[in-house]
CSV table of C-alpha atoms and ligand atoms in Angstrom, one decimal:
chain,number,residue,atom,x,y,z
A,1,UNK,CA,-15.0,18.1,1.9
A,2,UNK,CA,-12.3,19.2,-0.4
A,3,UNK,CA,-9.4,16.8,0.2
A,4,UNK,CA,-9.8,13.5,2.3
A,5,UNK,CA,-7.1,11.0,3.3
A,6,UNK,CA,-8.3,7.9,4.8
A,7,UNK,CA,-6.8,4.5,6.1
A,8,UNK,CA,-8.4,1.4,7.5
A,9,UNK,CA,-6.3,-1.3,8.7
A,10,UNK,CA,-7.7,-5.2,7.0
A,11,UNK,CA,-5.3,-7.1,9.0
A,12,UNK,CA,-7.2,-6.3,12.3
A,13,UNK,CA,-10.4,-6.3,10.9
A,14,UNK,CA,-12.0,-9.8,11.8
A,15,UNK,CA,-15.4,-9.4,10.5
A,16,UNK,CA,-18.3,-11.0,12.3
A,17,UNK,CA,-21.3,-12.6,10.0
A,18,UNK,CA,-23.3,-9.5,10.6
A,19,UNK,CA,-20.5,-7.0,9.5
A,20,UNK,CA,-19.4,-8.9,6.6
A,21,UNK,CA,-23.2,-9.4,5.2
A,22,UNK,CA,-24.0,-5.9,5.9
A,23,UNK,CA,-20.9,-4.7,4.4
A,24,UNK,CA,-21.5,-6.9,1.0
A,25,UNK,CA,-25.2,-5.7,0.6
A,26,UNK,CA,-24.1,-2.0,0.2
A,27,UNK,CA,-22.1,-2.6,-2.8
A,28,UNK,CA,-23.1,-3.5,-6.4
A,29,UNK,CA,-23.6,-7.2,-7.5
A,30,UNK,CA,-20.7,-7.1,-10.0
A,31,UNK,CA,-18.3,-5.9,-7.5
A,32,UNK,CA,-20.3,-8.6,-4.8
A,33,UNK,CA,-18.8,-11.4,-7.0
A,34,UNK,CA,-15.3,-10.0,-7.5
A,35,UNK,CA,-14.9,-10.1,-3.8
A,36,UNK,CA,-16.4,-13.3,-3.4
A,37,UNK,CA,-14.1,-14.8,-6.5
A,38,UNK,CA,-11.0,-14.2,-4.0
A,39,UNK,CA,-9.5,-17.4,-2.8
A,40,UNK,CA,-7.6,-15.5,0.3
A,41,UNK,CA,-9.5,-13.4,2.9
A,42,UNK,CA,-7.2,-10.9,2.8
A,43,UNK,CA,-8.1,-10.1,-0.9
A,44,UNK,CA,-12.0,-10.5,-0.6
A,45,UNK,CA,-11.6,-7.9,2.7
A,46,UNK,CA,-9.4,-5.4,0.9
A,47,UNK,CA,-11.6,-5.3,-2.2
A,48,UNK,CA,-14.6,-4.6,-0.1
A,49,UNK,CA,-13.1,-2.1,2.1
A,50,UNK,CA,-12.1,0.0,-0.8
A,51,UNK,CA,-15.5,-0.4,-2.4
A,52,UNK,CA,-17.0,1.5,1.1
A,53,UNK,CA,-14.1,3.6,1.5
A,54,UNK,CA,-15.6,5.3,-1.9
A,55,UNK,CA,-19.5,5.3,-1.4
A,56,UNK,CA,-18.6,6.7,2.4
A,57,UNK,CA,-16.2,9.5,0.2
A,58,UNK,CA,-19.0,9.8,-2.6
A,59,UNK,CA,-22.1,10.0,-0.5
A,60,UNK,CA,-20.8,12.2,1.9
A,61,UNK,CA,-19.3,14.6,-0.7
A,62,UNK,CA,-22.2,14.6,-3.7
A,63,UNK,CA,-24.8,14.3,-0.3
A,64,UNK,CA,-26.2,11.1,-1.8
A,65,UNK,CA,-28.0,7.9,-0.5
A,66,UNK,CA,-26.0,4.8,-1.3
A,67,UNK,CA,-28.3,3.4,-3.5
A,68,UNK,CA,-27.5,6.6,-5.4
A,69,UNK,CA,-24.1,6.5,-6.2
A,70,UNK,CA,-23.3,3.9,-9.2
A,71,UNK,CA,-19.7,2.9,-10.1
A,72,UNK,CA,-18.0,2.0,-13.4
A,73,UNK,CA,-14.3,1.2,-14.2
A,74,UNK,CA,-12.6,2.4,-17.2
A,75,UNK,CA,-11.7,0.1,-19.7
A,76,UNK,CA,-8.1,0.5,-17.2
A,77,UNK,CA,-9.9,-0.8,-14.6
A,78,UNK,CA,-10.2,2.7,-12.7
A,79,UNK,CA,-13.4,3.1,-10.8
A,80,UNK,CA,-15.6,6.2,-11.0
A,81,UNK,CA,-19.2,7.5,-10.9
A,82,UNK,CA,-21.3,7.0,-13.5
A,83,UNK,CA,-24.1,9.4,-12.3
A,84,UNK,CA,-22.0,11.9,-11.1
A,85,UNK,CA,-23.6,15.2,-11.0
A,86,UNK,CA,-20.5,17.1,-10.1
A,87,UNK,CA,-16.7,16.7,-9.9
A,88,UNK,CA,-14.6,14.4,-7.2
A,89,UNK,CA,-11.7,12.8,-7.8
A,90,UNK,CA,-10.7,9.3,-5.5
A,91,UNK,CA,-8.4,6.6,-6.0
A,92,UNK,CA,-8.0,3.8,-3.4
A,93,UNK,CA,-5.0,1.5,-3.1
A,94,UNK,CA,-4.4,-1.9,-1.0
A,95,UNK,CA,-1.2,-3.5,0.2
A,96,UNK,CA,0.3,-4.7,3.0
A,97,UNK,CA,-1.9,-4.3,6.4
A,98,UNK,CA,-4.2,-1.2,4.9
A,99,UNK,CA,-6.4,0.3,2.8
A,100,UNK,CA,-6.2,4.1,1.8
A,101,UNK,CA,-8.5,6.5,-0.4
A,102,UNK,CA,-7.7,10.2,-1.1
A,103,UNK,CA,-9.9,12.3,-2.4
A,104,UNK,CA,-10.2,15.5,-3.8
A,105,UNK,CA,-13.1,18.1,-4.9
A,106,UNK,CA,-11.0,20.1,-7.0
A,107,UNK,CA,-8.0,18.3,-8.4
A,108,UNK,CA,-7.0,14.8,-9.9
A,109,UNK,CA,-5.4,12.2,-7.6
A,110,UNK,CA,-3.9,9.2,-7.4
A,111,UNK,CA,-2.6,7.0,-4.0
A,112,UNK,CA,-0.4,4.0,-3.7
A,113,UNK,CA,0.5,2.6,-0.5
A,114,UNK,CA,3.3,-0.2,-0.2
A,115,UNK,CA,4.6,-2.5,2.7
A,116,UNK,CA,7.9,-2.6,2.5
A,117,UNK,CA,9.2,-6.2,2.4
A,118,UNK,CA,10.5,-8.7,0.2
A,119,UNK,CA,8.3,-11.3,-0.8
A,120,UNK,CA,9.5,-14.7,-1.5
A,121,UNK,CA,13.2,-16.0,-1.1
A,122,UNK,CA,14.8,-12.9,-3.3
A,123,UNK,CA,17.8,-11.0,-2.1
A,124,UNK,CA,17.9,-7.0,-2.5
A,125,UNK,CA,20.2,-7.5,-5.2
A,126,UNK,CA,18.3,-10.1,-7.4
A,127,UNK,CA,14.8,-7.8,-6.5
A,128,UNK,CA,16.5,-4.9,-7.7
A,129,UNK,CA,18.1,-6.6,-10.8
A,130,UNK,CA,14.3,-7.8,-11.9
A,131,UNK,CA,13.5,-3.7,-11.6
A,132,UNK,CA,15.9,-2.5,-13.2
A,133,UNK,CA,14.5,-0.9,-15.9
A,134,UNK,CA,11.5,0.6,-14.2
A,135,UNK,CA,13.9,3.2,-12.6
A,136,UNK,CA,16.1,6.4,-13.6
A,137,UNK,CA,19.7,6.9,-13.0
A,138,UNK,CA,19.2,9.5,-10.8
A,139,UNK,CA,16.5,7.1,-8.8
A,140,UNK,CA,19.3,3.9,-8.9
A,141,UNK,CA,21.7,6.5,-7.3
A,142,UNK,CA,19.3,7.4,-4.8
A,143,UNK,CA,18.7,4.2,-4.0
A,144,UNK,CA,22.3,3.2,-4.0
A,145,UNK,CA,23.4,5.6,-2.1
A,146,UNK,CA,21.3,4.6,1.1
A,147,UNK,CA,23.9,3.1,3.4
A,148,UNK,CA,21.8,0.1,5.1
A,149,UNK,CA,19.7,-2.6,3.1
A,150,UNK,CA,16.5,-1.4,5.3
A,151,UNK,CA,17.3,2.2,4.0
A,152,UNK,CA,17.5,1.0,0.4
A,153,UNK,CA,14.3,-0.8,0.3
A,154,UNK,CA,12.7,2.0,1.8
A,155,UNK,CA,13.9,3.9,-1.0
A,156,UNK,CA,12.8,1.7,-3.8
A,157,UNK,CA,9.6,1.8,-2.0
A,158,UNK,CA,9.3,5.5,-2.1
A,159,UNK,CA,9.7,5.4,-5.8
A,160,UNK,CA,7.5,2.8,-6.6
A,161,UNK,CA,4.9,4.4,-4.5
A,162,UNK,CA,5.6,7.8,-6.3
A,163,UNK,CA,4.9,6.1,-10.4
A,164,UNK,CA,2.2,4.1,-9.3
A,165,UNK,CA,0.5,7.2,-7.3
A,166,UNK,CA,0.9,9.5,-10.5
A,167,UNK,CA,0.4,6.2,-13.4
A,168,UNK,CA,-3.0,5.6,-11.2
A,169,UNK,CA,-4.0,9.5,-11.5
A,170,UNK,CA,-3.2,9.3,-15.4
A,171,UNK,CA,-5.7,5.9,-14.7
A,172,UNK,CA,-2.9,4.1,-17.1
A,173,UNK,CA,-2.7,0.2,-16.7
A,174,UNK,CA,0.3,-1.7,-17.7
A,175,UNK,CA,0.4,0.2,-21.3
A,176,UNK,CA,2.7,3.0,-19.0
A,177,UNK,CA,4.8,0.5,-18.5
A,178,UNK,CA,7.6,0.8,-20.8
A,179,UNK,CA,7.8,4.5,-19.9
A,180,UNK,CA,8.2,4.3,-16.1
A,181,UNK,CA,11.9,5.2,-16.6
A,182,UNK,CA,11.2,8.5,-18.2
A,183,UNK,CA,8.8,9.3,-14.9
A,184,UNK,CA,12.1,10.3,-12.9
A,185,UNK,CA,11.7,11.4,-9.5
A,186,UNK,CA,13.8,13.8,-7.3
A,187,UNK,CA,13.7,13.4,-3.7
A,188,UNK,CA,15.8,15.9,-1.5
A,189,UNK,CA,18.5,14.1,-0.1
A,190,UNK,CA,18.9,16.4,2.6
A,191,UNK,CA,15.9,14.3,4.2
A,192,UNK,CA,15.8,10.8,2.7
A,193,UNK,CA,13.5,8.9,5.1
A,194,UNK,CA,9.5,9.2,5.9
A,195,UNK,CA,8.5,9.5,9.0
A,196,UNK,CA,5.1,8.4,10.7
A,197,UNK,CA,2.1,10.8,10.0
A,198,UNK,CA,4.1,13.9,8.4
A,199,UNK,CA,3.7,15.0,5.1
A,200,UNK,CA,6.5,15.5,3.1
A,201,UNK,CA,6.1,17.5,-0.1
A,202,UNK,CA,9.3,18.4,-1.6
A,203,UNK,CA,9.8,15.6,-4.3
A,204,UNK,CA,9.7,16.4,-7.9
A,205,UNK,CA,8.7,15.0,-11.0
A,206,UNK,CA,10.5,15.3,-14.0
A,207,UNK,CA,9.1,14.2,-17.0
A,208,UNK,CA,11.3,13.2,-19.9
A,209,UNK,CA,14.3,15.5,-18.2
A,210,UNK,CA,11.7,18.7,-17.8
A,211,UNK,CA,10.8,19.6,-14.3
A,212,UNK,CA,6.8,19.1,-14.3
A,213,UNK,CA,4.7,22.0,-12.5
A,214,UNK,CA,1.6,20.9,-12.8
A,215,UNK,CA,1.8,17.6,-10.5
A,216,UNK,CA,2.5,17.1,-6.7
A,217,UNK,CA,3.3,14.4,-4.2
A,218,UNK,CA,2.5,13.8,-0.6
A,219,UNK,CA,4.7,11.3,0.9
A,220,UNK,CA,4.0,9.6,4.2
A,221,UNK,CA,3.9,6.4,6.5
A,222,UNK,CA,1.2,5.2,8.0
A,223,UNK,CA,3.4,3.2,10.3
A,224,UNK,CA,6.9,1.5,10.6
A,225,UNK,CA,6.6,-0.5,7.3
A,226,UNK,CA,3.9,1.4,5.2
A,227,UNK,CA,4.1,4.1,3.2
A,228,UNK,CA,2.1,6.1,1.1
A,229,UNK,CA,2.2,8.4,-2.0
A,230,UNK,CA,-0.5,10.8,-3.3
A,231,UNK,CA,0.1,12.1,-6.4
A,232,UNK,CA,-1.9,15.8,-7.2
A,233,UNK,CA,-2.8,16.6,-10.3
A,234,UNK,CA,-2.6,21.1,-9.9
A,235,UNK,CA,-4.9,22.8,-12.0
A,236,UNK,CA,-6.7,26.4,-12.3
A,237,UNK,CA,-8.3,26.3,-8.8
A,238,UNK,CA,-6.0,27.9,-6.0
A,239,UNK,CA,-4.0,24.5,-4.9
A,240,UNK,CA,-3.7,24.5,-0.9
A,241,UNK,CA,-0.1,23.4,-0.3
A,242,UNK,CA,0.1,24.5,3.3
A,243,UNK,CA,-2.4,21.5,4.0
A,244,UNK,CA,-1.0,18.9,5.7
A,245,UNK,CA,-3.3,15.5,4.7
A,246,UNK,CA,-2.3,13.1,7.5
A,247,UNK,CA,-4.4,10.1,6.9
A,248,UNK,CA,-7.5,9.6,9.5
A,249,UNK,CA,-7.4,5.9,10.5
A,250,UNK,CA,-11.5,5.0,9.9
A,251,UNK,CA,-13.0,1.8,12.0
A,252,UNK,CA,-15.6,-0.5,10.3
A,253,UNK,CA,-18.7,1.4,11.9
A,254,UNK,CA,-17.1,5.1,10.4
A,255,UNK,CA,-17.6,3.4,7.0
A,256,UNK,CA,-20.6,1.4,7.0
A,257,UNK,CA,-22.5,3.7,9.4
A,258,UNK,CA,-24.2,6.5,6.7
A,259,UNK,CA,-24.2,3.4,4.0
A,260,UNK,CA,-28.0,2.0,3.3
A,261,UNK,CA,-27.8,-1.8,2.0
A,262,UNK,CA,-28.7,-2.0,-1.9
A,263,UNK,CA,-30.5,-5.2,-1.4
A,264,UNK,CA,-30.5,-8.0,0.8
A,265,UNK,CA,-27.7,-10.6,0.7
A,266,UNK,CA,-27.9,-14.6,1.1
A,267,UNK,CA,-26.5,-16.1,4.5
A,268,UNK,CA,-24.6,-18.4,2.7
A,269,UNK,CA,-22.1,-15.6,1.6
A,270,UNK,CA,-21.1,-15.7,4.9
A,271,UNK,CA,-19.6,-19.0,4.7
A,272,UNK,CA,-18.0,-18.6,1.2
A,273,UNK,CA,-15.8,-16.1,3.4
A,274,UNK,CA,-15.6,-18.3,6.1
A,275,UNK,CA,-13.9,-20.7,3.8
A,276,UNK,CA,-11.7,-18.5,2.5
A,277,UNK,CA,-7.9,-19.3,2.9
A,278,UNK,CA,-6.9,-17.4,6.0
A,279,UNK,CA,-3.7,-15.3,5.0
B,301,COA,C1,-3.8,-1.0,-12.3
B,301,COA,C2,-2.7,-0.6,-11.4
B,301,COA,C3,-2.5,0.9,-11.5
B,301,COA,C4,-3.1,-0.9,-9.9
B,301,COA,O1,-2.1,-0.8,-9.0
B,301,COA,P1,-1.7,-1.8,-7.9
B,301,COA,O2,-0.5,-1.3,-7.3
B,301,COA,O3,-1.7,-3.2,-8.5
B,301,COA,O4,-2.9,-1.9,-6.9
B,301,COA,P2,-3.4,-0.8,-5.9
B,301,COA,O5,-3.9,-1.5,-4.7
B,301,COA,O6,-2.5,0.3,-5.7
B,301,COA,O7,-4.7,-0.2,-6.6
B,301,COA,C5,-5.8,-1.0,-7.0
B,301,COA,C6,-7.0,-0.1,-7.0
B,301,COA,O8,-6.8,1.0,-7.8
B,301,COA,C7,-7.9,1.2,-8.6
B,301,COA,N1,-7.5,1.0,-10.0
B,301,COA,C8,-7.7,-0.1,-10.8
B,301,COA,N2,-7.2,0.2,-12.0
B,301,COA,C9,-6.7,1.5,-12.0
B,301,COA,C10,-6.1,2.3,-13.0
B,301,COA,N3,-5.9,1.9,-14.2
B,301,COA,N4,-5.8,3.5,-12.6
B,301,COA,C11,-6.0,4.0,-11.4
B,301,COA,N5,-6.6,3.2,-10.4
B,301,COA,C12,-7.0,2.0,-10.7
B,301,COA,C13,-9.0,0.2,-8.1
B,301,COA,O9,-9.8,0.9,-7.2
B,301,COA,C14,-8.2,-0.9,-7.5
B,301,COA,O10,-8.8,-1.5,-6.5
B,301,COA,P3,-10.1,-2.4,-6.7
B,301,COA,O11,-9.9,-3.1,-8.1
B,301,COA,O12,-10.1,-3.4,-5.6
B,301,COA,O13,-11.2,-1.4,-6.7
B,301,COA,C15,-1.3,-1.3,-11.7
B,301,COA,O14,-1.6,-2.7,-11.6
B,301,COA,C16,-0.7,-1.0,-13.0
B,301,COA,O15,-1.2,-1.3,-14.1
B,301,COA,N6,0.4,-0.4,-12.9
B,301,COA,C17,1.1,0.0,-14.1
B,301,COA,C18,2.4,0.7,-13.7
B,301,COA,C19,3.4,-0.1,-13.0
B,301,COA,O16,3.6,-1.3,-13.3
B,301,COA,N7,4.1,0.5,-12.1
B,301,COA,C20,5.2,-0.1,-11.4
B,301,COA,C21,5.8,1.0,-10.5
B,301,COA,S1,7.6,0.9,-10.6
């Protein structure tokens, strides 16, 4: 496995009591109780499916039993393995409808998949305003230019997919913050939109006004209203840019079925989801 791209969808997914015990007793205890501390269902889902999206990634890739493959976070809060006996690199974002994981043997990574919407009762122009300074010149033009408000959300989408995909590589928190605006990106405006399941690769990255070689993006949507960006981090190993990572949309069973539980889990956690705000 050299570079994975997968998606499952948590809207859809309606666990049953057996799925959702199952799927909680094959991920470690601390992790257990930050799913469990959610007070929506769609949180406590989201932050479980990206804990089995990586031990499906990690024990499929180091050929590992689950009980095997044990998980940190940096002090940034970016998983990893803390027994890992050779090199994989995965990052998993949630938002919207999905969670996505890529993965790569050979070079850093970083994803970040967005819905895009406004939340709340903000126009375009008062979301934008609050932004402002999390964006280049060149980016605001980009964005202006777009000639339909669906068109320039999409946009500001794109962006903010394209820093968080390469701030979440870097593993960065909120320290970055202050120097998103030097992270300037450069989409070619001779094709401005996404479209559904092809990879687009031709976006740059220029950092502090320099063009930057050594990272790439994949941009894509996973449907209508999602898209995704997978930042690349190039390195000595021969980078493959003719591959075209769609993402592989994975069903409950594809990511429990090769997991083994870590130890058995009370009923009761059943109805701590149950009770869960439904949103
Ligand atoms: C930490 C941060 C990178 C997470 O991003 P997010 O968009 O809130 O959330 P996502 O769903 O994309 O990613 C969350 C997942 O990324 C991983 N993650 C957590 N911290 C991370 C970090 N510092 N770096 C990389 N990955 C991280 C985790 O797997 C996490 O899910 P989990 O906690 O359920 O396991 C983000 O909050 C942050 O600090 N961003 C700073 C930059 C910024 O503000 N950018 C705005 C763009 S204009």
């Amino acid at each position: 496995m050299s570079s994975v791209r997968w998606a499952f969808c948590t809207s859809k997914w309606n666990p049953t009591r057996s799925e959702w015990l199952f799927a909680l007793s094959c991920i470690q205890s601390e992790e257990r109780e930050r799913v469990l501390s959610f007070v929506f269902r769609r949180d406590a889902k989201s932050a479980l499916v990206g804990r089995l999206l990586m031990r499906k990634v990690l024990s499929e890739s180091f050929v590992l039993s689950n009980s095997e493959i044990k998980l940190g976070r940096t002090g940034n809060g970016k998983p990893y393995v803390i027994n890992a006996k050779d090199n994989f690199y995965f990052n998993v974002s949630h938002q919207g409808d999905y969670v996505v994981l890529a993965g790569e043997k050979h070079c850093n990574v970083g994803v970040d998949i967005m819905k895009t919407e406004l939340k709340g009762n903000q126009t375009l122009d008062e979301f934008f305003h609050s932004m402002r300074r999390q964006f280049s010149c060149n980016e605001w033009q980009t964005i202006q230019d777009r000639s339909s408000e669906e068109e320039k959300l999409e946009m500001f989408m794109r962006y903010w997919c394209l820093k968080e995909s390469y701030v979440k590589a870097l593993g960065v928190g909120l320290g970055l913050l202050k120097k998103l605006r030097t992270i300037d990106f450069h989409i070619d405006k001779e094709f401005p939109r996404l479209a559904i399941q092809t990879v687009t690769k031709n976006t740059k990255l220029f950092l502090n006004d320099s063009l930057s070689e050594e990272w790439c993006f994949e941009e894509s949507k996973l449907d209508e209203n999602h898209l995704v960006a997978v930042a690349l981090q190039r390195n000595d190993v021969s980078f493959k840019k003719n591959e075209n990572n769609i993402f592989q949309f994975l069903t409950m069973n594809d990511l429990t079925s090769s997991l083994s539980p870590l130890m058995t889990v009370e009923e009761s956690l059943w109805s701590k989801f149950a009770a869960k705000i439904n949103s």
